[in-house]
Amino acid sequence: MPDNAKILLDRCVVKSDDKPQSLDYQITYDFFLLEPTGSKPPMFDGLQAIIDNNDEQCLTHKLCKKYFSVKWREKECYLYLAYLFIYLCFHVLFNVRVALVCRCYNTSDAESENTTSNNVTMLNNFTMLNNVTMLNNVTMLNNVTMLNNDTMVTSSNYVKPDQARLITTTVIVIVISFIILKELFQMHIQRWRYFKQVSNYFKWTLHVCVLYFVFPVENKRTKRQIVSAIIAICISWFNLIWFLRRVPDIGTYILTLQKVFITLVKMLSLIVLFCMAFASIFYLLFVKESRFANFPIAIISTFVAMLGDFSYDHLFVEGGHEHFHDFKLVMFIVFILLMVVLVNNVLIGLAVGDTDRVMSMAKVQRLRQQMKFIMEVESSLFSKLACFKRKKDTTHTEYPNHKKSWADSFNRLLAGEINTFYNEDDEGDDEGVDDVLTLHKIEEMMQTRLENYHKKMMQDC
């Protein structure tokens, strides 16, 4: 089946009879196999079949790559850049807003602690006076303390919102509302497929944490709101990195990191068992040390020691020869050989091996994601706009030898035609070989079918 599909895709790419070096040399791409049918919503039968089969020959075929490039330059690129700009505005404003609020929150806590300590010091000094003077001074102290507390409560519980705070909060709420509407519409389009994507759960966690932090606008933020803001910032940064996976080169590296991380998670259970084993030993041997004061802290300290920070001088040299000193040295040497040398080298070897393998597969994975993105955009409300309507002509003609403008080169760069993993010159060098291989495969297929027909006729006779 993949061979037949490749033959069909090859026939959709027609080259002129002119010389490849001529300015009149042209290549015509016919996208009728990849274009959606006339149903509502549009059904991409050809693209969906390629995705389901996950065939590398079809995904990396020059017709499919050119189809992605044309579609990306027509509409997907502008939608992507517009949504990226909106998300960057939200990301920057929210980070600045949280940074200012957290700084004010820490400053108010420090001032409240200083006020409390000053009041206690004054109260201790006044207890050394006589009864009459102490009564008068305590009365004055209570009045001053009540005034300070009223001022502190007023300044902490109610802060007059300034204009900048209202503007940033309004922009954040508007942008996050737009993003939520976009997610709801995507949920309506994808239905159950939407809930199968783990990234969507992180997005909704981000939205809930942001709304919980920004409201109410006038009151001081509580500790729970500060924690929710920190979680939202963390998810926001990772969501921005994940959003950049559609950029050609960056997307390939992000997918590579994703695959390597999955391999690390598979081995994480074994690493945890090793850390728990040595943490239990160090917890018993170094019970007086603060970094091994309890078992959970001992596990974290063992994991940090696996990265090279074991404080050897403090534990073995400066500590003197206490009980079990020789046994401590033996266990330390075992830990170094097993965890620092063996396990770390295994992790590095797996990461390097996966990187070499995944880098060759990341190109295909990125094309699959690009294909799904095209299908989502074509099925969305944007396809009904006049500027985003599909063209009836399914052919695309290109003149490779014509001089390209800066705008066209920039569009080709965004489309992924100019990057590390795509080179049209390499394709041009292999065109003659591809034609020979295609003709050879056709002859083999015809010969095989003739032999099968001949065998059936002999059996019938």
CSV table of C-alpha atoms in Angstrom, one decimal:
chain,number,residue,atom,x,y,z
A,1,MET,CA,0.0,0.0,0.0
A,2,PRO,CA,2.7,2.6,0.8
A,3,ASP,CA,4.4,1.8,-2.6
A,4,ASN,CA,1.1,2.4,-4.4
A,5,ALA,CA,0.5,5.7,-2.5
A,6,LYS,CA,4.0,6.9,-3.3
A,7,ILE,CA,3.4,6.2,-7.0
A,8,LEU,CA,0.2,8.3,-6.9
A,9,LEU,CA,2.0,11.1,-5.1
A,10,ASP,CA,4.9,11.0,-7.7
A,11,ARG,CA,2.4,11.3,-10.6
A,12,CYS,CA,1.0,14.5,-8.9
A,13,VAL,CA,4.4,16.2,-9.4
A,14,VAL,CA,4.9,17.2,-13.0
A,15,LYS,CA,8.1,18.8,-14.3
A,16,SER,CA,8.4,20.7,-17.5
A,17,ASP,CA,10.6,19.6,-20.4
A,18,ASP,CA,12.9,22.5,-20.1
A,19,LYS,CA,16.4,22.0,-18.8
A,20,PRO,CA,16.7,22.1,-14.9
A,21,GLN,CA,19.0,25.1,-15.2
A,22,SER,CA,16.7,27.1,-17.4
A,23,LEU,CA,14.6,30.0,-16.1
A,24,ASP,CA,11.5,28.6,-17.7
A,25,TYR,CA,11.9,25.3,-15.8
A,26,GLN,CA,8.8,24.8,-13.7
A,27,ILE,CA,7.3,22.2,-11.4
A,28,THR,CA,3.6,21.8,-11.1
A,29,TYR,CA,2.1,20.2,-7.9
A,30,ASP,CA,-1.4,18.8,-8.0
A,31,PHE,CA,-2.9,18.6,-4.5
A,32,PHE,CA,-6.2,16.9,-5.4
A,33,LEU,CA,-5.3,13.8,-3.3
A,34,LEU,CA,-4.6,15.9,-0.2
A,35,GLU,CA,-7.4,18.5,-0.5
A,36,PRO,CA,-10.6,18.0,1.6
A,37,THR,CA,-13.8,16.8,0.1
A,38,GLY,CA,-16.9,19.0,-0.2
A,39,SER,CA,-18.5,17.8,3.0
A,40,LYS,CA,-19.2,19.9,6.0
A,41,PRO,CA,-17.1,19.9,8.0
A,42,PRO,CA,-14.4,19.1,5.4
A,43,MET,CA,-13.0,15.6,5.6
A,44,PHE,CA,-9.3,15.2,4.8
A,45,ASP,CA,-9.4,11.6,3.7
A,46,GLY,CA,-6.0,11.6,2.1
A,47,LEU,CA,-4.2,13.3,5.0
A,48,GLN,CA,-6.0,11.2,7.6
A,49,ALA,CA,-4.9,8.0,5.8
A,50,ILE,CA,-1.3,9.2,5.9
A,51,ILE,CA,-1.6,10.0,9.6
A,52,ASP,CA,-3.2,6.7,10.4
A,53,ASN,CA,-0.6,4.7,8.5
A,54,ASN,CA,2.3,6.9,9.8
A,55,ASP,CA,4.2,6.1,6.6
A,56,GLU,CA,7.5,8.0,6.4
A,57,GLN,CA,7.7,7.8,2.6
A,58,CYS,CA,4.4,9.7,2.3
A,59,LEU,CA,5.0,12.2,5.0
A,60,THR,CA,8.4,13.2,3.7
A,61,HIS,CA,7.3,13.1,0.0
A,62,LYS,CA,8.0,16.4,-1.8
A,63,LEU,CA,4.3,16.8,-2.7
A,64,CYS,CA,3.2,16.6,1.0
A,65,LYS,CA,6.0,19.0,2.1
A,66,LYS,CA,5.1,21.4,-0.6
A,67,TYR,CA,1.4,21.2,0.4
A,68,PHE,CA,2.3,22.0,4.0
A,69,SER,CA,4.4,24.9,2.8
A,70,VAL,CA,1.7,26.4,0.6
A,71,LYS,CA,-1.0,26.0,3.2
A,72,TRP,CA,1.3,27.5,5.9
A,73,ARG,CA,2.0,30.5,3.7
A,74,GLU,CA,-1.6,31.0,2.8
A,75,LYS,CA,-3.2,31.2,6.3
A,76,GLU,CA,-1.7,29.0,9.0
A,77,CYS,CA,1.4,31.2,9.3
A,78,TYR,CA,-0.7,34.4,10.0
A,79,LEU,CA,-2.9,32.6,12.5
A,80,TYR,CA,0.1,31.2,14.3
A,81,LEU,CA,1.9,34.5,14.5
A,82,ALA,CA,-1.2,36.3,15.7
A,83,TYR,CA,-1.9,33.8,18.5
A,84,LEU,CA,1.8,33.8,19.4
A,85,PHE,CA,1.7,37.6,19.7
A,86,ILE,CA,-1.4,37.5,21.9
A,87,TYR,CA,0.1,34.8,24.1
A,88,LEU,CA,3.4,36.7,24.5
A,89,CYS,CA,1.5,39.8,25.6
A,90,PHE,CA,-0.3,37.7,28.3
A,91,HIS,CA,2.9,36.0,29.3
A,92,VAL,CA,5.0,39.2,29.7
A,93,LEU,CA,2.2,41.2,31.5
A,94,PHE,CA,1.4,38.3,33.9
A,95,ASN,CA,5.1,37.8,34.8
A,96,VAL,CA,5.6,41.5,35.5
A,97,ARG,CA,2.3,41.7,37.5
A,98,VAL,CA,3.2,38.7,39.7
A,99,ALA,CA,6.8,40.0,40.2
A,100,LEU,CA,5.5,43.4,41.5
A,101,VAL,CA,2.9,41.8,43.7
A,102,CYS,CA,5.3,39.3,45.2
A,103,ARG,CA,7.8,42.1,46.0
A,104,CYS,CA,5.1,44.2,47.7
A,105,TYR,CA,4.0,41.1,49.6
A,106,ASN,CA,7.5,40.3,50.9
A,107,THR,CA,8.0,44.0,51.8
A,108,SER,CA,4.8,44.2,53.8
A,109,ASP,CA,5.7,40.9,55.7
A,110,ALA,CA,9.1,42.4,56.6
A,111,GLU,CA,7.6,45.6,57.8
A,112,SER,CA,5.0,43.7,60.0
A,113,GLU,CA,7.8,41.6,61.6
A,114,ASN,CA,9.8,44.8,62.4
A,115,THR,CA,6.8,46.5,63.9
A,116,THR,CA,6.0,43.5,66.1
A,117,SER,CA,9.6,43.2,67.4
A,118,ASN,CA,9.7,47.0,68.2
A,119,ASN,CA,6.4,46.7,70.1
A,120,VAL,CA,7.8,43.8,72.2
A,121,THR,CA,11.0,45.7,73.0
A,122,MET,CA,9.1,48.7,74.1
A,123,LEU,CA,6.8,46.6,76.3
A,124,ASN,CA,9.8,45.0,78.1
A,125,ASN,CA,11.4,48.4,78.8
A,126,PHE,CA,8.2,49.8,80.3
A,127,THR,CA,7.9,47.0,82.8
A,128,MET,CA,10.9,48.3,84.7
A,129,LEU,CA,9.1,51.6,85.6
A,130,ASN,CA,6.9,52.3,88.7
A,131,ASN,CA,3.2,51.5,88.7
A,132,VAL,CA,1.9,54.9,87.9
A,133,THR,CA,4.3,55.7,85.2
A,134,MET,CA,3.9,52.1,83.8
A,135,LEU,CA,0.2,52.5,83.7
A,136,ASN,CA,0.4,55.8,81.8
A,137,ASN,CA,3.1,54.5,79.4
A,138,VAL,CA,1.3,51.2,78.8
A,139,THR,CA,-1.8,53.2,77.9
A,140,MET,CA,0.2,55.3,75.5
A,141,LEU,CA,1.8,52.2,74.1
A,142,ASN,CA,-1.5,50.5,73.5
A,143,ASN,CA,-2.8,53.6,71.7
A,144,VAL,CA,0.3,53.6,69.5
A,145,THR,CA,0.1,49.9,68.9
A,146,MET,CA,-3.5,50.1,68.0
A,147,LEU,CA,-2.8,53.0,65.6
A,148,ASN,CA,0.1,51.0,64.0
A,149,ASN,CA,-2.1,47.9,63.7
A,150,ASP,CA,-4.9,49.9,62.2
A,151,THR,CA,-2.5,51.4,59.7
A,152,MET,CA,-1.0,48.0,58.9
A,153,VAL,CA,-4.4,46.4,58.4
A,154,THR,CA,-5.6,49.3,56.3
A,155,SER,CA,-2.5,49.2,54.1
A,156,SER,CA,-2.4,45.4,53.8
A,157,ASN,CA,-6.0,44.5,53.4
A,158,TYR,CA,-7.0,47.4,51.2
A,159,VAL,CA,-4.7,48.8,48.6
A,160,LYS,CA,-6.0,51.5,46.3
A,161,PRO,CA,-5.7,50.2,42.8
A,162,ASP,CA,-3.6,52.4,40.6
A,163,GLN,CA,-4.2,52.9,36.9
A,164,ALA,CA,-1.3,50.7,35.8
A,165,ARG,CA,-2.6,47.8,37.9
A,166,LEU,CA,-6.1,48.1,36.5
A,167,ILE,CA,-4.8,48.3,32.9
A,168,THR,CA,-2.5,45.2,33.3
A,169,THR,CA,-5.2,43.2,35.1
A,170,THR,CA,-7.8,44.2,32.4
A,171,VAL,CA,-5.5,43.1,29.6
A,172,ILE,CA,-4.7,39.8,31.3
A,173,VAL,CA,-8.3,39.0,31.9
A,174,ILE,CA,-9.2,39.9,28.3
A,175,VAL,CA,-6.4,37.8,26.8
A,176,ILE,CA,-7.1,34.8,29.1
A,177,SER,CA,-10.8,35.0,28.2
A,178,PHE,CA,-10.0,34.9,24.6
A,179,ILE,CA,-7.7,31.9,25.1
A,180,ILE,CA,-10.5,30.1,27.1
A,181,LEU,CA,-13.0,30.7,24.3
A,182,LYS,CA,-10.5,29.3,21.9
A,183,GLU,CA,-10.0,26.2,24.0
A,184,LEU,CA,-13.8,25.7,24.4
A,185,PHE,CA,-14.2,25.9,20.6
A,186,GLN,CA,-11.3,23.5,20.1
A,187,MET,CA,-13.0,21.2,22.6
A,188,HIS,CA,-16.2,21.3,20.6
A,189,ILE,CA,-14.4,20.5,17.4
A,190,GLN,CA,-12.2,17.6,18.7
A,191,ARG,CA,-14.7,16.3,21.3
A,192,TRP,CA,-13.2,13.3,23.1
A,193,ARG,CA,-9.9,13.6,21.3
A,194,TYR,CA,-9.4,16.9,23.2
A,195,PHE,CA,-9.4,15.1,26.6
A,196,LYS,CA,-6.8,12.6,25.4
A,197,GLN,CA,-4.1,15.3,25.1
A,198,VAL,CA,-2.2,15.9,28.4
A,199,SER,CA,-1.2,19.4,27.4
A,200,ASN,CA,-4.8,20.5,27.6
A,201,TYR,CA,-5.0,19.8,31.3
A,202,PHE,CA,-2.0,22.0,31.9
A,203,LYS,CA,-3.6,24.8,29.9
A,204,TRP,CA,-6.7,24.7,32.0
A,205,THR,CA,-4.6,24.6,35.2
A,206,LEU,CA,-2.9,27.7,33.9
A,207,HIS,CA,-6.2,29.5,33.2
A,208,VAL,CA,-7.7,28.6,36.7
A,209,CYS,CA,-4.6,29.7,38.5
A,210,VAL,CA,-4.4,33.0,36.6
A,211,LEU,CA,-8.1,33.9,37.3
A,212,TYR,CA,-7.7,32.9,41.0
A,213,PHE,CA,-4.7,35.2,41.3
A,214,VAL,CA,-6.1,38.3,39.6
A,215,PHE,CA,-9.4,38.4,41.4
A,216,PRO,CA,-10.3,40.4,43.5
A,217,VAL,CA,-8.2,43.3,42.1
A,218,GLU,CA,-8.2,45.6,45.2
A,219,ASN,CA,-7.4,43.3,48.1
A,220,LYS,CA,-4.0,42.1,49.1
A,221,ARG,CA,-3.0,38.7,47.8
A,222,THR,CA,-3.1,35.7,50.1
A,223,LYS,CA,-0.5,33.0,50.3
A,224,ARG,CA,-2.7,30.6,48.2
A,225,GLN,CA,-2.9,33.2,45.5
A,226,ILE,CA,0.8,33.7,45.5
A,227,VAL,CA,1.3,29.9,45.2
A,228,SER,CA,-1.2,29.7,42.3
A,229,ALA,CA,0.6,32.6,40.6
A,230,ILE,CA,3.9,30.7,40.9
A,231,ILE,CA,2.3,27.6,39.4
A,232,ALA,CA,0.8,29.6,36.6
A,233,ILE,CA,4.2,31.2,35.7
A,234,CYS,CA,5.8,27.8,35.6
A,235,ILE,CA,3.1,26.4,33.3
A,236,SER,CA,3.2,29.5,31.2
A,237,TRP,CA,6.9,29.2,30.4
A,238,PHE,CA,6.6,25.6,29.5
A,239,ASN,CA,3.5,26.3,27.5
A,240,LEU,CA,5.4,28.9,25.6
A,241,ILE,CA,8.2,26.5,24.9
A,242,TRP,CA,5.7,23.8,23.7
A,243,PHE,CA,4.0,26.4,21.5
A,244,LEU,CA,7.2,27.0,19.6
A,245,ARG,CA,7.3,23.4,18.4
A,246,ARG,CA,5.7,24.5,15.1
A,247,VAL,CA,8.8,26.5,14.2
A,248,PRO,CA,10.9,24.3,11.9
A,249,ASP,CA,14.3,23.8,13.6
A,250,ILE,CA,13.2,24.7,17.2
A,251,GLY,CA,10.2,22.3,16.9
A,252,THR,CA,12.5,19.4,15.9
A,253,TYR,CA,14.7,20.0,19.0
A,254,ILE,CA,11.7,20.3,21.3
A,255,LEU,CA,10.3,16.9,20.0
A,256,THR,CA,13.8,15.4,20.6
A,257,LEU,CA,13.8,16.7,24.2
A,258,GLN,CA,10.3,15.2,24.6
A,259,LYS,CA,11.3,11.8,23.5
A,260,VAL,CA,14.5,11.8,25.7
A,261,PHE,CA,12.4,12.9,28.6
A,262,ILE,CA,10.0,10.0,28.1
A,263,THR,CA,13.0,7.6,28.2
A,264,LEU,CA,14.2,9.2,31.4
A,265,VAL,CA,10.8,8.8,33.0
A,266,LYS,CA,10.9,5.1,32.1
A,267,MET,CA,14.2,4.7,34.0
A,268,LEU,CA,13.1,7.0,36.8
A,269,SER,CA,11.7,4.2,39.0
A,270,LEU,CA,15.0,2.4,39.0
A,271,ILE,CA,16.9,5.7,39.9
A,272,VAL,CA,14.4,6.3,42.8
A,273,LEU,CA,15.0,2.8,44.1
A,274,PHE,CA,18.8,3.3,44.1
A,275,CYS,CA,18.4,6.7,45.8
A,276,MET,CA,16.2,5.2,48.5
A,277,ALA,CA,18.6,2.4,49.1
A,278,PHE,CA,21.6,4.7,49.7
A,279,ALA,CA,19.5,7.2,51.5
A,280,SER,CA,18.5,4.6,54.1
A,281,ILE,CA,22.2,3.8,54.6
A,282,PHE,CA,23.4,7.4,54.9
A,283,TYR,CA,20.4,8.2,57.1
A,284,LEU,CA,21.7,5.7,59.7
A,285,LEU,CA,25.4,6.5,59.3
A,286,PHE,CA,25.1,10.3,59.3
A,287,VAL,CA,22.2,10.8,61.6
A,288,LYS,CA,23.8,13.8,63.2
A,289,GLU,CA,24.1,15.7,59.9
A,290,SER,CA,21.4,18.2,59.0
A,291,ARG,CA,21.3,17.0,55.4
A,292,PHE,CA,20.4,13.5,56.6
A,293,ALA,CA,18.2,14.6,59.5
A,294,ASN,CA,15.1,12.7,58.3
A,295,PHE,CA,14.5,10.1,55.6
A,296,PRO,CA,12.8,12.4,52.9
A,297,ILE,CA,15.6,14.9,53.2
A,298,ALA,CA,18.1,12.1,53.0
A,299,ILE,CA,16.6,10.9,49.7
A,300,ILE,CA,16.9,14.4,48.2
A,301,SER,CA,20.4,14.8,49.6
A,302,THR,CA,21.4,11.4,48.0
A,303,PHE,CA,20.0,12.5,44.7
A,304,VAL,CA,22.0,15.8,44.9
A,305,ALA,CA,25.1,13.8,45.8
A,306,MET,CA,24.5,11.7,42.7
A,307,LEU,CA,25.1,14.9,40.7
A,308,GLY,CA,28.5,15.4,42.5
A,309,ASP,CA,27.7,17.5,45.6
A,310,PHE,CA,28.4,15.1,48.5
A,311,SER,CA,30.5,17.4,50.8
A,312,TYR,CA,33.3,14.9,51.2
A,313,ASP,CA,35.6,17.2,53.2
A,314,HIS,CA,32.8,18.0,55.7
A,315,LEU,CA,31.7,14.4,56.2
A,316,PHE,CA,34.9,12.4,56.1
A,317,VAL,CA,37.9,14.8,56.6
A,318,GLU,CA,36.8,17.5,59.0
A,319,GLY,CA,34.5,15.2,61.0
A,320,GLY,CA,37.3,13.2,62.5
A,321,HIS,CA,37.4,9.4,63.0
A,322,GLU,CA,34.1,8.6,64.7
A,323,HIS,CA,32.2,5.4,64.9
A,324,PHE,CA,31.9,3.3,61.7
A,325,HIS,CA,34.4,5.6,59.9
A,326,ASP,CA,35.9,2.8,57.8
A,327,PHE,CA,32.5,1.4,57.0
A,328,LYS,CA,31.4,5.0,55.9
A,329,LEU,CA,34.3,5.2,53.5
A,330,VAL,CA,33.5,1.8,52.0
A,331,MET,CA,29.8,2.8,51.4
A,332,PHE,CA,30.9,6.1,50.0
A,333,ILE,CA,33.2,4.4,47.5
A,334,VAL,CA,30.3,2.0,46.5
A,335,PHE,CA,28.0,4.9,46.1
A,336,ILE,CA,30.5,6.7,43.8
A,337,LEU,CA,31.1,3.7,41.6
A,338,LEU,CA,27.5,2.7,41.3
A,339,MET,CA,25.5,5.9,41.3
A,340,VAL,CA,27.9,8.6,40.1
A,341,VAL,CA,29.9,6.6,37.6
A,342,LEU,CA,27.6,3.7,36.4
A,343,VAL,CA,24.1,5.2,36.5
A,344,ASN,CA,25.1,8.6,35.2
A,345,ASN,CA,27.0,7.1,32.3
A,346,VAL,CA,24.0,4.8,31.5
A,347,LEU,CA,21.7,7.9,31.5
A,348,ILE,CA,24.1,9.8,29.2
A,349,GLY,CA,24.4,6.8,26.9
A,350,LEU,CA,20.6,6.5,26.6
A,351,ALA,CA,20.2,10.2,26.0
A,352,VAL,CA,22.9,10.2,23.3
A,353,GLY,CA,21.5,7.1,21.7
A,354,ASP,CA,17.9,8.4,21.8
A,355,THR,CA,19.1,11.7,20.4
A,356,ASP,CA,20.6,10.1,17.3
A,357,ARG,CA,17.5,8.0,16.7
A,358,VAL,CA,15.0,10.7,17.5
A,359,MET,CA,16.6,13.4,15.4
A,360,SER,CA,16.0,11.2,12.4
A,361,MET,CA,12.3,10.7,13.4
A,362,ALA,CA,11.6,14.3,14.7
A,363,LYS,CA,11.2,15.5,11.1
A,364,VAL,CA,8.4,13.0,10.5
A,365,GLN,CA,6.8,13.8,13.8
A,366,ARG,CA,6.9,17.5,13.1
A,367,LEU,CA,5.3,17.0,9.7
A,368,ARG,CA,2.5,14.9,11.3
A,369,GLN,CA,1.8,17.7,13.8
A,370,GLN,CA,1.8,20.2,10.9
A,371,MET,CA,-0.7,18.1,9.1
A,372,LYS,CA,-3.0,17.9,12.1
A,373,PHE,CA,-2.7,21.7,12.5
A,374,ILE,CA,-3.8,22.2,8.9
A,375,MET,CA,-6.8,20.0,9.4
A,376,GLU,CA,-7.8,21.9,12.6
A,377,VAL,CA,-7.5,25.3,10.9
A,378,GLU,CA,-9.4,24.2,7.8
A,379,SER,CA,-12.2,22.9,10.1
A,380,SER,CA,-12.4,26.0,12.3
A,381,LEU,CA,-14.3,29.2,12.1
A,382,PHE,CA,-11.4,31.0,10.4
A,383,SER,CA,-11.9,29.0,7.2
A,384,LYS,CA,-15.3,30.8,6.8
A,385,LEU,CA,-13.6,34.2,6.6
A,386,ALA,CA,-13.2,35.7,3.2
A,387,CYS,CA,-9.4,36.0,3.5
A,388,PHE,CA,-9.1,32.4,4.6
A,389,LYS,CA,-11.4,30.7,2.1
A,390,ARG,CA,-9.9,27.7,0.3
A,391,LYS,CA,-9.0,28.2,-3.4
A,392,LYS,CA,-10.8,26.1,-5.9
A,393,ASP,CA,-7.6,25.6,-7.9
A,394,THR,CA,-5.7,22.6,-6.4
A,395,THR,CA,-2.5,23.1,-8.5
A,396,HIS,CA,0.5,25.1,-7.6
A,397,THR,CA,3.2,26.0,-10.1
A,398,GLU,CA,6.7,26.9,-9.0
A,399,TYR,CA,9.8,28.2,-10.8
A,400,PRO,CA,12.8,27.1,-8.9
A,401,ASN,CA,15.3,29.1,-10.8
A,402,HIS,CA,13.6,32.5,-10.5
A,403,LYS,CA,15.0,35.0,-8.0
A,404,LYS,CA,13.1,35.0,-4.8
A,405,SER,CA,12.3,38.2,-2.9
A,406,TRP,CA,13.1,38.8,0.8
A,407,ALA,CA,9.4,38.3,1.7
A,408,ASP,CA,9.2,35.0,-0.1
A,409,SER,CA,12.4,33.8,1.5
A,410,PHE,CA,11.0,34.7,4.9
A,411,ASN,CA,7.8,32.9,4.2
A,412,ARG,CA,9.7,29.8,3.1
A,413,LEU,CA,11.8,30.0,6.2
A,414,LEU,CA,8.7,30.0,8.4
A,415,ALA,CA,7.2,27.2,6.3
A,416,GLY,CA,10.3,25.0,7.0
A,417,GLU,CA,11.7,25.0,3.5
A,418,ILE,CA,14.9,26.7,4.6
A,419,ASN,CA,16.3,24.9,7.7
A,420,THR,CA,18.6,22.1,8.7
A,421,PHE,CA,16.2,19.3,7.9
A,422,TYR,CA,14.9,20.4,4.5
A,423,ASN,CA,17.0,21.1,1.4
A,424,GLU,CA,15.6,21.4,-2.0
A,425,ASP,CA,18.9,21.0,-3.7
A,426,ASP,CA,19.3,17.5,-2.2
A,427,GLU,CA,15.9,16.7,-3.6
A,428,GLY,CA,16.9,17.9,-7.0
A,429,ASP,CA,20.0,15.7,-7.0
A,430,ASP,CA,17.9,12.6,-6.2
A,431,GLU,CA,15.2,13.3,-8.8
A,432,GLY,CA,16.7,11.1,-11.5
A,433,VAL,CA,17.3,8.3,-9.0
A,434,ASP,CA,13.7,8.5,-7.8
A,435,ASP,CA,12.4,8.3,-11.4
A,436,VAL,CA,14.5,5.2,-12.1
A,437,LEU,CA,13.4,3.6,-8.9
A,438,THR,CA,9.7,4.4,-9.6
A,439,LEU,CA,9.9,2.9,-13.1
A,440,HIS,CA,11.7,-0.2,-11.7
A,441,LYS,CA,9.0,-0.6,-9.1
A,442,ILE,CA,6.2,-0.3,-11.7
A,443,GLU,CA,7.9,-3.0,-13.8
A,444,GLU,CA,8.2,-5.3,-10.8
A,445,MET,CA,4.6,-4.8,-9.8
A,446,MET,CA,3.3,-5.5,-13.3
A,447,GLN,CA,5.5,-8.6,-13.6
A,448,THR,CA,4.2,-9.9,-10.2
A,449,ARG,CA,0.6,-9.3,-11.2
A,450,LEU,CA,1.0,-11.1,-14.6
A,451,GLU,CA,2.5,-14.1,-12.8
A,452,ASN,CA,-0.4,-14.1,-10.4
A,453,TYR,CA,-2.9,-14.0,-13.2
A,454,HIS,CA,-1.0,-16.7,-15.0
A,455,LYS,CA,-1.2,-19.0,-11.9
A,456,LYS,CA,-4.9,-18.4,-11.5
A,457,MET,CA,-5.6,-19.3,-15.2
A,458,MET,CA,-3.6,-22.5,-14.8
A,459,GLN,CA,-5.5,-23.5,-11.7
A,460,ASP,CA,-8.9,-22.8,-13.4
A,461,CYS,CA,-7.8,-25.0,-16.4
